[in-house]
PDB file of C-alpha atoms in Angstrom:
ATOM      1  CA  MET J 253     -18.999   2.209   4.666  1.00 80.00           C
ATOM      2  CA  ARG J 254     -15.290   1.692   4.080  1.00 95.00           C
ATOM      3  CA  LYS J 255     -13.056   4.259   5.739  1.00 97.00           C
ATOM      4  CA  PRO J 256     -10.633   5.827   3.219  1.00 98.00           C
ATOM      5  CA  PHE J 257      -6.967   5.004   3.744  1.00 98.00           C
ATOM      6  CA  VAL J 258      -3.978   6.877   2.348  1.00 98.00           C
ATOM      7  CA  ALA J 259      -0.452   5.535   2.815  1.00 98.00           C
ATOM      8  CA  GLY J 260       2.800   7.144   1.764  1.00 98.00           C
ATOM      9  CA  ASN J 261       5.549   4.920   0.374  1.00 98.00           C
ATOM     10  CA  TRP J 262       8.788   6.861   0.749  1.00 98.00           C
ATOM     11  CA  LYS J 263      10.766   4.146  -1.051  1.00 98.00           C
ATOM     12  CA  MET J 264      14.544   4.695  -0.708  1.00 98.00           C
ATOM     13  CA  HIS J 265      14.335   8.391   0.120  1.00 98.00           C
ATOM     14  CA  GLY J 266      15.121  10.411   3.186  1.00 97.00           C
ATOM     15  CA  SER J 267      17.704  11.579   5.680  1.00 98.00           C
ATOM     16  CA  LYS J 268      17.353  12.504   9.335  1.00 98.00           C
ATOM     17  CA  ALA J 269      17.245  16.174   8.394  1.00 98.00           C
ATOM     18  CA  SER J 270      14.717  15.841   5.549  1.00 98.00           C
ATOM     19  CA  ILE J 271      12.505  13.483   7.563  1.00 98.00           C
ATOM     20  CA  LEU J 272      12.428  15.823  10.540  1.00 97.00           C
ATOM     21  CA  THR J 273      11.277  18.660   8.283  1.00 98.00           C
ATOM     22  CA  LEU J 274       8.680  16.524   6.512  1.00 98.00           C
ATOM     23  CA  VAL J 275       7.244  15.003   9.672  1.00 98.00           C
ATOM     24  CA  SER J 276       7.146  18.382  11.412  1.00 97.00           C
ATOM     25  CA  ASP J 277       5.135  19.739   8.484  1.00 97.00           C
ATOM     26  CA  LEU J 278       2.797  16.732   8.607  1.00 97.00           C
ATOM     27  CA  ASN J 279       2.342  17.144  12.354  1.00 96.00           C
ATOM     28  CA  SER J 280       1.293  20.751  11.860  1.00 95.00           C
ATOM     29  CA  LYS J 281      -1.226  19.951   9.116  1.00 95.00           C
ATOM     30  CA  ILE J 282      -2.713  16.579  10.059  1.00 94.00           C
ATOM     31  CA  ALA J 283      -5.621  18.179  11.925  1.00 94.00           C
ATOM     32  CA  GLU J 284      -6.878  19.516   8.578  1.00 94.00           C
ATOM     33  CA  ILE J 285      -7.720  15.994   7.395  1.00 94.00           C
ATOM     34  CA  GLY J 286     -11.193  14.515   7.810  1.00 92.00           C
ATOM     35  CA  ASP J 287     -12.123  10.932   8.631  1.00 95.00           C
ATOM     36  CA  VAL J 288      -9.279   9.205   6.798  1.00 97.00           C
ATOM     37  CA  ASP J 289      -6.751   6.630   7.991  1.00 98.00           C
ATOM     38  CA  VAL J 290      -3.215   7.795   7.216  1.00 98.00           C
ATOM     39  CA  ALA J 291       0.113   5.986   7.302  1.00 98.00           C
ATOM     40  CA  ILE J 292       3.657   6.633   6.137  1.00 98.00           C
ATOM     41  CA  CYS J 293       6.158   3.927   5.245  1.00 98.00           C
ATOM     42  CA  PRO J 294       9.766   5.109   5.510  1.00 98.00           C
ATOM     43  CA  PRO J 295      12.896   3.059   4.833  1.00 98.00           C
ATOM     44  CA  ALA J 296      13.301   0.499   7.615  1.00 97.00           C
ATOM     45  CA  ILE J 297      16.331   2.207   9.118  1.00 97.00           C
ATOM     46  CA  TYR J 298      14.219   5.300   9.855  1.00 98.00           C
ATOM     47  CA  ILE J 299      11.061   3.644  11.235  1.00 98.00           C
ATOM     48  CA  ASP J 300      11.851   4.356  14.890  1.00 96.00           C
ATOM     49  CA  TYR J 301      13.063   7.877  14.074  1.00 97.00           C
ATOM     50  CA  VAL J 302       9.802   8.619  12.258  1.00 98.00           C
ATOM     51  CA  ASN J 303       7.674   7.182  15.049  1.00 96.00           C
ATOM     52  CA  ARG J 304       9.405   9.363  17.614  1.00 96.00           C
ATOM     53  CA  ALA J 305       9.075  12.439  15.387  1.00 96.00           C
ATOM     54  CA  LEU J 306       5.335  11.799  14.936  1.00 96.00           C
ATOM     55  CA  ALA J 307       4.990  11.949  18.718  1.00 87.00           C
ATOM     56  CA  GLY J 308       1.856   9.847  18.850  1.00 80.00           C
ATOM     57  CA  ASN J 309      -0.323  11.769  16.410  1.00 88.00           C
ATOM     58  CA  ARG J 310      -2.917  10.034  14.235  1.00 93.00           C
ATOM     59  CA  ILE J 311      -0.471   9.045  11.469  1.00 97.00           C
ATOM     60  CA  ALA J 312       0.458   5.356  11.633  1.00 98.00           C
ATOM     61  CA  VAL J 313       3.805   3.954  10.535  1.00 98.00           C
ATOM     62  CA  GLY J 314       4.380   1.041   8.187  1.00 98.00           C
ATOM     63  CA  ALA J 315       7.287  -0.794   6.625  1.00 98.00           C
ATOM     64  CA  GLN J 316       8.058  -1.269   2.946  1.00 98.00           C
ATOM     65  CA  ASN J 317       8.867  -4.970   3.151  1.00 98.00           C
ATOM     66  CA  MET J 318       9.694  -7.777   5.558  1.00 98.00           C
ATOM     67  CA  ALA J 319      11.139 -11.263   5.669  1.00 98.00           C
ATOM     68  CA  GLU J 320       9.199 -14.424   4.910  1.00 97.00           C
ATOM     69  CA  GLU J 321      10.516 -15.942   8.137  1.00 96.00           C
ATOM     70  CA  ALA J 322       8.364 -15.237  11.173  1.00 91.00           C
ATOM     71  CA  ASN J 323      11.192 -15.566  13.676  1.00 88.00           C
ATOM     72  CA  GLN J 324      14.634 -14.098  14.102  1.00 89.00           C
ATOM     73  CA  GLY J 325      17.550 -15.998  12.654  1.00 94.00           C
ATOM     74  CA  ALA J 326      20.496 -16.018  10.287  1.00 96.00           C
ATOM     75  CA  PHE J 327      18.920 -13.890   7.538  1.00 96.00           C
ATOM     76  CA  THR J 328      21.408 -11.113   6.934  1.00 96.00           C
ATOM     77  CA  GLY J 329      19.876  -7.839   5.814  1.00 95.00           C
ATOM     78  CA  GLU J 330      16.287  -8.809   6.629  1.00 96.00           C
ATOM     79  CA  GLN J 331      13.816  -7.654   9.258  1.00 97.00           C
ATOM     80  CA  SER J 332      11.174  -9.907  10.772  1.00 97.00           C
ATOM     81  CA  VAL J 333       7.550  -9.064  11.455  1.00 97.00           C
ATOM     82  CA  ALA J 334       8.320  -9.282  15.176  1.00 96.00           C
ATOM     83  CA  MET J 335      10.912  -6.549  14.717  1.00 97.00           C
ATOM     84  CA  LEU J 336       8.383  -4.397  12.878  1.00 97.00           C
ATOM     85  CA  LYS J 337       5.883  -4.840  15.707  1.00 96.00           C
ATOM     86  CA  ASP J 338       8.608  -3.980  18.206  1.00 96.00           C
ATOM     87  CA  MET J 339       9.031  -0.682  16.327  1.00 96.00           C
ATOM     88  CA  ASP J 340       5.252  -0.028  16.470  1.00 96.00           C
ATOM     89  CA  CYS J 341       4.627  -0.714  12.778  1.00 97.00           C
ATOM     90  CA  ASN J 342       0.941  -1.115  12.005  1.00 97.00           C
ATOM     91  CA  TYR J 343       1.304  -1.869   8.292  1.00 98.00           C
ATOM     92  CA  VAL J 344       3.700  -3.491   5.853  1.00 98.00           C
ATOM     93  CA  ILE J 345       3.725  -3.083   2.062  1.00 98.00           C
ATOM     94  CA  LEU J 346       4.036  -6.472   0.385  1.00 98.00           C
ATOM     95  CA  GLY J 347       4.338  -7.430  -3.280  1.00 98.00           C
ATOM     96  CA  HIS J 348       5.166  -3.972  -4.600  1.00 97.00           C
ATOM     97  CA  SER J 349       6.008  -4.143  -8.300  1.00 94.00           C
ATOM     98  CA  GLU J 350       9.560  -2.970  -7.577  1.00 95.00           C
ATOM     99  CA  ARG J 351      10.050  -5.902  -5.235  1.00 96.00           C
ATOM    100  CA  ARG J 352       8.639  -8.249  -7.860  1.00 96.00           C
ATOM    101  CA  ALA J 353      10.575  -6.818 -10.816  1.00 94.00           C
ATOM    102  CA  LEU J 354      13.887  -5.752  -9.259  1.00 96.00           C
ATOM    103  CA  TYR J 355      14.298  -8.400  -6.572  1.00 97.00           C
ATOM    104  CA  GLY J 356      12.487 -11.347  -8.105  1.00 97.00           C
ATOM    105  CA  GLU J 357       9.859 -11.805  -5.414  1.00 98.00           C
ATOM    106  CA  THR J 358       7.329 -14.420  -6.496  1.00 98.00           C
ATOM    107  CA  ASP J 359       3.598 -14.673  -5.907  1.00 98.00           C
ATOM    108  CA  SER J 360       4.326 -17.585  -3.578  1.00 98.00           C
ATOM    109  CA  GLN J 361       6.814 -15.611  -1.482  1.00 98.00           C
ATOM    110  CA  ILE J 362       4.436 -12.673  -1.241  1.00 98.00           C
ATOM    111  CA  ALA J 363       1.609 -14.958  -0.140  1.00 98.00           C
ATOM    112  CA  THR J 364       3.806 -16.364   2.619  1.00 98.00           C
ATOM    113  CA  LYS J 365       4.673 -12.850   3.773  1.00 98.00           C
ATOM    114  CA  VAL J 366       0.999 -11.869   3.877  1.00 98.00           C
ATOM    115  CA  ASP J 367       0.285 -14.930   6.003  1.00 98.00           C
ATOM    116  CA  VAL J 368       3.147 -14.133   8.392  1.00 98.00           C
ATOM    117  CA  ALA J 369       2.029 -10.506   8.734  1.00 98.00           C
ATOM    118  CA  LEU J 370      -1.584 -11.457   9.444  1.00 98.00           C
ATOM    119  CA  LYS J 371      -0.617 -13.998  12.087  1.00 98.00           C
ATOM    120  CA  ALA J 372       1.460 -11.319  13.825  1.00 97.00           C
ATOM    121  CA  GLY J 373      -1.327  -8.746  13.726  1.00 98.00           C
ATOM    122  CA  VAL J 374       0.355  -6.424  11.222  1.00 98.00           C
ATOM    123  CA  THR J 375      -1.880  -5.259   8.373  1.00 98.00           C
ATOM    124  CA  PRO J 376      -0.460  -6.131   4.947  1.00 98.00           C
ATOM    125  CA  ILE J 377      -0.876  -3.692   2.075  1.00 98.00           C
ATOM    126  CA  LEU J 378      -0.915  -6.208  -0.768  1.00 98.00           C
ATOM    127  CA  CYS J 379       0.128  -4.685  -4.087  1.00 98.00           C
ATOM    128  CA  VAL J 380      -1.184  -6.062  -7.373  1.00 98.00           C
ATOM    129  CA  GLY J 381      -0.980  -4.706 -10.882  1.00 96.00           C
ATOM    130  CA  GLU J 382      -0.108  -5.261 -14.532  1.00 94.00           C
ATOM    131  CA  THR J 383       2.598  -4.021 -16.864  1.00 90.00           C
ATOM    132  CA  LEU J 384       1.753  -1.997 -19.957  1.00 87.00           C
ATOM    133  CA  GLU J 385       2.501  -5.034 -22.133  1.00 88.00           C
ATOM    134  CA  GLU J 386       0.120  -7.171 -20.091  1.00 92.00           C
ATOM    135  CA  ARG J 387      -2.615  -4.559 -20.306  1.00 90.00           C
ATOM    136  CA  GLU J 388      -2.223  -4.124 -24.061  1.00 87.00           C
ATOM    137  CA  SER J 389      -2.138  -7.870 -24.697  1.00 93.00           C
ATOM    138  CA  GLY J 390      -5.431  -8.371 -22.872  1.00 93.00           C
ATOM    139  CA  VAL J 391      -4.181 -10.447 -19.942  1.00 95.00           C
ATOM    140  CA  MET J 392      -4.501  -7.745 -17.278  1.00 94.00           C
ATOM    141  CA  GLU J 393      -7.316  -9.440 -15.365  1.00 96.00           C
ATOM    142  CA  SER J 394      -5.600 -12.818 -15.554  1.00 97.00           C
ATOM    143  CA  VAL J 395      -2.369 -11.359 -14.134  1.00 96.00           C
ATOM    144  CA  ILE J 396      -4.144  -9.664 -11.244  1.00 97.00           C
ATOM    145  CA  ALA J 397      -6.289 -12.728 -10.557  1.00 98.00           C
ATOM    146  CA  THR J 398      -3.151 -14.877 -10.372  1.00 98.00           C
ATOM    147  CA  GLN J 399      -1.536 -12.464  -7.915  1.00 98.00           C
ATOM    148  CA  LEU J 400      -4.641 -12.525  -5.721  1.00 98.00           C
ATOM    149  CA  ASP J 401      -5.172 -16.284  -5.999  1.00 98.00           C
ATOM    150  CA  ALA J 402      -1.676 -16.981  -4.668  1.00 98.00           C
ATOM    151  CA  VAL J 403      -2.585 -15.159  -1.454  1.00 98.00           C
ATOM    152  CA  LEU J 404      -6.146 -16.474  -1.272  1.00 98.00           C
ATOM    153  CA  ASP J 405      -4.861 -20.041  -1.511  1.00 98.00           C
ATOM    154  CA  VAL J 406      -2.673 -19.487   1.560  1.00 98.00           C
ATOM    155  CA  VAL J 407      -4.751 -17.277   3.870  1.00 98.00           C
ATOM    156  CA  GLY J 408      -8.321 -17.779   2.617  1.00 98.00           C
ATOM    157  CA  ILE J 409     -10.942 -15.196   1.744  1.00 98.00           C
ATOM    158  CA  GLU J 410     -12.035 -14.675   5.364  1.00 98.00           C
ATOM    159  CA  SER J 411      -8.603 -13.243   6.191  1.00 98.00           C
ATOM    160  CA  PHE J 412      -9.007 -10.522   3.585  1.00 98.00           C
ATOM    161  CA  ASP J 413     -11.071  -8.474   6.016  1.00 96.00           C
ATOM    162  CA  LYS J 414      -7.667  -7.693   7.560  1.00 98.00           C
ATOM    163  CA  VAL J 415      -5.855  -7.055   4.244  1.00 98.00           C
ATOM    164  CA  VAL J 416      -5.549  -3.779   2.360  1.00 98.00           C
ATOM    165  CA  ILE J 417      -5.174  -4.165  -1.402  1.00 98.00           C
ATOM    166  CA  ALA J 418      -3.309  -1.594  -3.473  1.00 98.00           C
ATOM    167  CA  TYR J 419      -3.919  -1.691  -7.210  1.00 97.00           C
ATOM    168  CA  GLU J 420      -0.871  -0.226  -8.919  1.00 94.00           C
ATOM    169  CA  PRO J 421      -0.652  -0.364 -12.708  1.00 93.00           C
ATOM    170  CA  VAL J 422       3.080  -0.870 -13.150  1.00 89.00           C
ATOM    171  CA  TRP J 423       3.113   1.413 -16.168  1.00 83.00           C
ATOM    172  CA  ALA J 424       1.886   4.324 -14.014  1.00 79.00           C
ATOM    173  CA  ILE J 425       4.346   4.048 -11.112  1.00 74.00           C
ATOM    174  CA  GLY J 426       6.830   6.898 -11.119  1.00 72.00           C
ATOM    175  CA  THR J 427       6.250   7.586 -14.810  1.00 73.00           C
ATOM    176  CA  GLY J 428       3.951  10.571 -14.519  1.00 74.00           C
ATOM    177  CA  LYS J 429       1.300   8.534 -16.330  1.00 75.00           C
ATOM    178  CA  THR J 430      -1.902   7.851 -14.436  1.00 73.00           C
ATOM    179  CA  ALA J 431      -4.694   5.442 -15.169  1.00 83.00           C
ATOM    180  CA  SER J 432      -7.832   7.424 -15.893  1.00 91.00           C
ATOM    181  CA  PRO J 433     -10.397   7.314 -13.094  1.00 93.00           C
ATOM    182  CA  GLN J 434     -12.493   5.054 -15.308  1.00 95.00           C
ATOM    183  CA  GLN J 435      -9.575   2.682 -15.998  1.00 93.00           C
ATOM    184  CA  ALA J 436      -8.719   2.522 -12.301  1.00 95.00           C
ATOM    185  CA  GLN J 437     -12.337   1.956 -11.281  1.00 97.00           C
ATOM    186  CA  GLU J 438     -12.675  -0.854 -13.817  1.00 96.00           C
ATOM    187  CA  VAL J 439      -9.819  -2.777 -12.200  1.00 97.00           C
ATOM    188  CA  HIS J 440     -10.909  -1.993  -8.645  1.00 98.00           C
ATOM    189  CA  ALA J 441     -14.385  -3.300  -9.499  1.00 98.00           C
ATOM    190  CA  PHE J 442     -12.821  -6.439 -10.992  1.00 98.00           C
ATOM    191  CA  ILE J 443     -10.824  -7.029  -7.798  1.00 98.00           C
ATOM    192  CA  ARG J 444     -13.847  -6.503  -5.550  1.00 98.00           C
ATOM    193  CA  GLY J 445     -15.974  -8.668  -7.807  1.00 98.00           C
ATOM    194  CA  LYS J 446     -13.456 -11.500  -7.658  1.00 98.00           C
ATOM    195  CA  LEU J 447     -13.427 -11.357  -3.873  1.00 98.00           C
ATOM    196  CA  SER J 448     -17.218 -11.059  -3.805  1.00 98.00           C
ATOM    197  CA  SER J 449     -17.564 -14.314  -5.713  1.00 98.00           C
ATOM    198  CA  LEU J 450     -15.920 -15.963  -2.695  1.00 98.00           C
ATOM    199  CA  ASN J 451     -17.436 -13.890   0.124  1.00 98.00           C
ATOM    200  CA  ALA J 452     -19.572 -10.848  -0.605  1.00 98.00           C
ATOM    201  CA  ASP J 453     -19.478  -9.570   2.959  1.00 98.00           C
ATOM    202  CA  VAL J 454     -15.679  -9.594   3.120  1.00 98.00           C
ATOM    203  CA  ALA J 455     -15.409  -8.047  -0.343  1.00 98.00           C
ATOM    204  CA  SER J 456     -17.674  -5.162   0.639  1.00 98.00           C
ATOM    205  CA  LYS J 457     -15.342  -4.275   3.523  1.00 98.00           C
ATOM    206  CA  VAL J 458     -11.942  -4.612   1.838  1.00 98.00           C
ATOM    207  CA  VAL J 459     -10.140  -1.301   1.363  1.00 98.00           C
ATOM    208  CA  ILE J 460      -8.677  -1.111  -2.151  1.00 98.00           C
ATOM    209  CA  GLN J 461      -6.217   1.712  -2.713  1.00 98.00           C
ATOM    210  CA  TYR J 462      -5.064   3.105  -6.037  1.00 96.00           C
ATOM    211  CA  GLY J 463      -1.386   3.814  -6.589  1.00 93.00           C
ATOM    212  CA  GLY J 464       0.334   5.233  -9.636  1.00 86.00           C
ATOM    213  CA  SER J 465       1.318   8.906  -9.949  1.00 86.00           C
ATOM    214  CA  VAL J 466      -1.458  10.171  -7.674  1.00 93.00           C
ATOM    215  CA  LYS J 467      -1.217  13.933  -7.218  1.00 94.00           C
ATOM    216  CA  PRO J 468      -3.413  16.615  -5.615  1.00 96.00           C
ATOM    217  CA  ASP J 469      -4.839  17.570  -9.001  1.00 95.00           C
ATOM    218  CA  ASN J 470      -6.094  14.067  -9.885  1.00 94.00           C
ATOM    219  CA  ALA J 471      -6.808  12.651  -6.410  1.00 96.00           C
ATOM    220  CA  VAL J 472     -10.368  13.952  -6.032  1.00 96.00           C
ATOM    221  CA  GLU J 473     -11.600  12.348  -9.237  1.00 96.00           C
ATOM    222  CA  LEU J 474      -9.743   9.091  -8.599  1.00 96.00           C
ATOM    223  CA  PHE J 475     -10.988   8.766  -5.034  1.00 97.00           C
ATOM    224  CA  GLY J 476     -14.496   9.678  -6.122  1.00 97.00           C
ATOM    225  CA  GLN J 477     -14.868   6.322  -7.875  1.00 97.00           C
ATOM    226  CA  PRO J 478     -17.099   3.856  -6.003  1.00 97.00           C
ATOM    227  CA  ASP J 479     -14.495   1.119  -5.498  1.00 98.00           C
ATOM    228  CA  ILE J 480     -11.414   3.291  -4.881  1.00 98.00           C
ATOM    229  CA  ASP J 481     -10.864   3.717  -1.161  1.00 98.00           C
ATOM    230  CA  GLY J 482      -7.757   5.896  -1.021  1.00 98.00           C
ATOM    231  CA  GLY J 483      -4.250   5.628  -2.320  1.00 98.00           C
ATOM    232  CA  LEU J 484      -0.750   4.251  -1.934  1.00 98.00           C
ATOM    233  CA  ILE J 485       1.261   7.365  -2.681  1.00 97.00           C
ATOM    234  CA  GLY J 486       4.850   7.452  -3.884  1.00 95.00           C
ATOM    235  CA  GLY J 487       6.619  10.668  -4.815  1.00 95.00           C
ATOM    236  CA  ALA J 488       3.874  12.996  -3.621  1.00 96.00           C
ATOM    237  CA  SER J 489       4.174  11.585  -0.096  1.00 98.00           C
ATOM    238  CA  LEU J 490       7.591  13.229   0.190  1.00 98.00           C
ATOM    239  CA  ASN J 491       5.962  16.662   0.026  1.00 98.00           C
ATOM    240  CA  ALA J 492       3.851  17.518   3.070  1.00 98.00           C
ATOM    241  CA  ASN J 493       1.524  19.922   1.243  1.00 98.00           C
ATOM    242  CA  ASP J 494       0.880  17.451  -1.576  1.00 98.00           C
ATOM    243  CA  PHE J 495       0.388  14.509   0.775  1.00 98.00           C
ATOM    244  CA  ILE J 496      -2.027  16.411   3.004  1.00 98.00           C
ATOM    245  CA  ALA J 497      -3.972  17.582  -0.056  1.00 98.00           C
ATOM    246  CA  ILE J 498      -4.266  13.982  -1.249  1.00 98.00           C
ATOM    247  CA  CYS J 499      -5.439  12.875   2.194  1.00 98.00           C
ATOM    248  CA  LYS J 500      -8.056  15.628   2.167  1.00 97.00           C
ATOM    249  CA  ALA J 501      -9.236  14.435  -1.256  1.00 97.00           C
ATOM    250  CA  ALA J 502      -9.755  10.953   0.183  1.00 96.00           C
ATOM    251  CA  GLY J 503     -12.005  12.422   2.860  1.00 88.00           C
TER     252      GLY J 503
END
């Protein structure tokens, strides 16, 4: 049985004051959650602040991105995986559609980052997903397969037992639109099936999250699908009550 996993992606939101309030609320409510892995991914500048505010409770901390380079060096504005580990980061989001679309990150770069994270013992949350145009033109599966193949070619299928996959239809991120549970399940099953064709045992263990306007009122049905193992949560992760409700739905 795969253990459900819910991660909050705060994106470029937060201040010391708002984070202290949010984390305090999460600390007071986290005991309500069942057997679910939980992580929050704040902006890099607040990672240590969040970790200290969590005070060692069961919520893990992740980063939203990292450098391709494994070691420190002359890479202004970047943070290495070693730095993330030094700040007690357990996870790192890689290949988010905003990184691909706004900052031009390529499948090849993302694959390198996944490899670097794995070698350092940090769990990558690998984001894949299609645009509305790609879905409507019938190339959705091809797009997602290409995104996965880039990583598979670098790290191999056996390494995917240490990778979390987040399926995020680009057209549903921050738009208020959500893939129906059936639409989401169809893609999750495609992803697991693709991995299963290479190694069925690994595929059966891979946690595949759904991300894209997940809210308390749609989380139960989404997470009830057989191949959906939790969620990568955007806006709702900035509200403690909503985030806790979503975590409960995953359990």
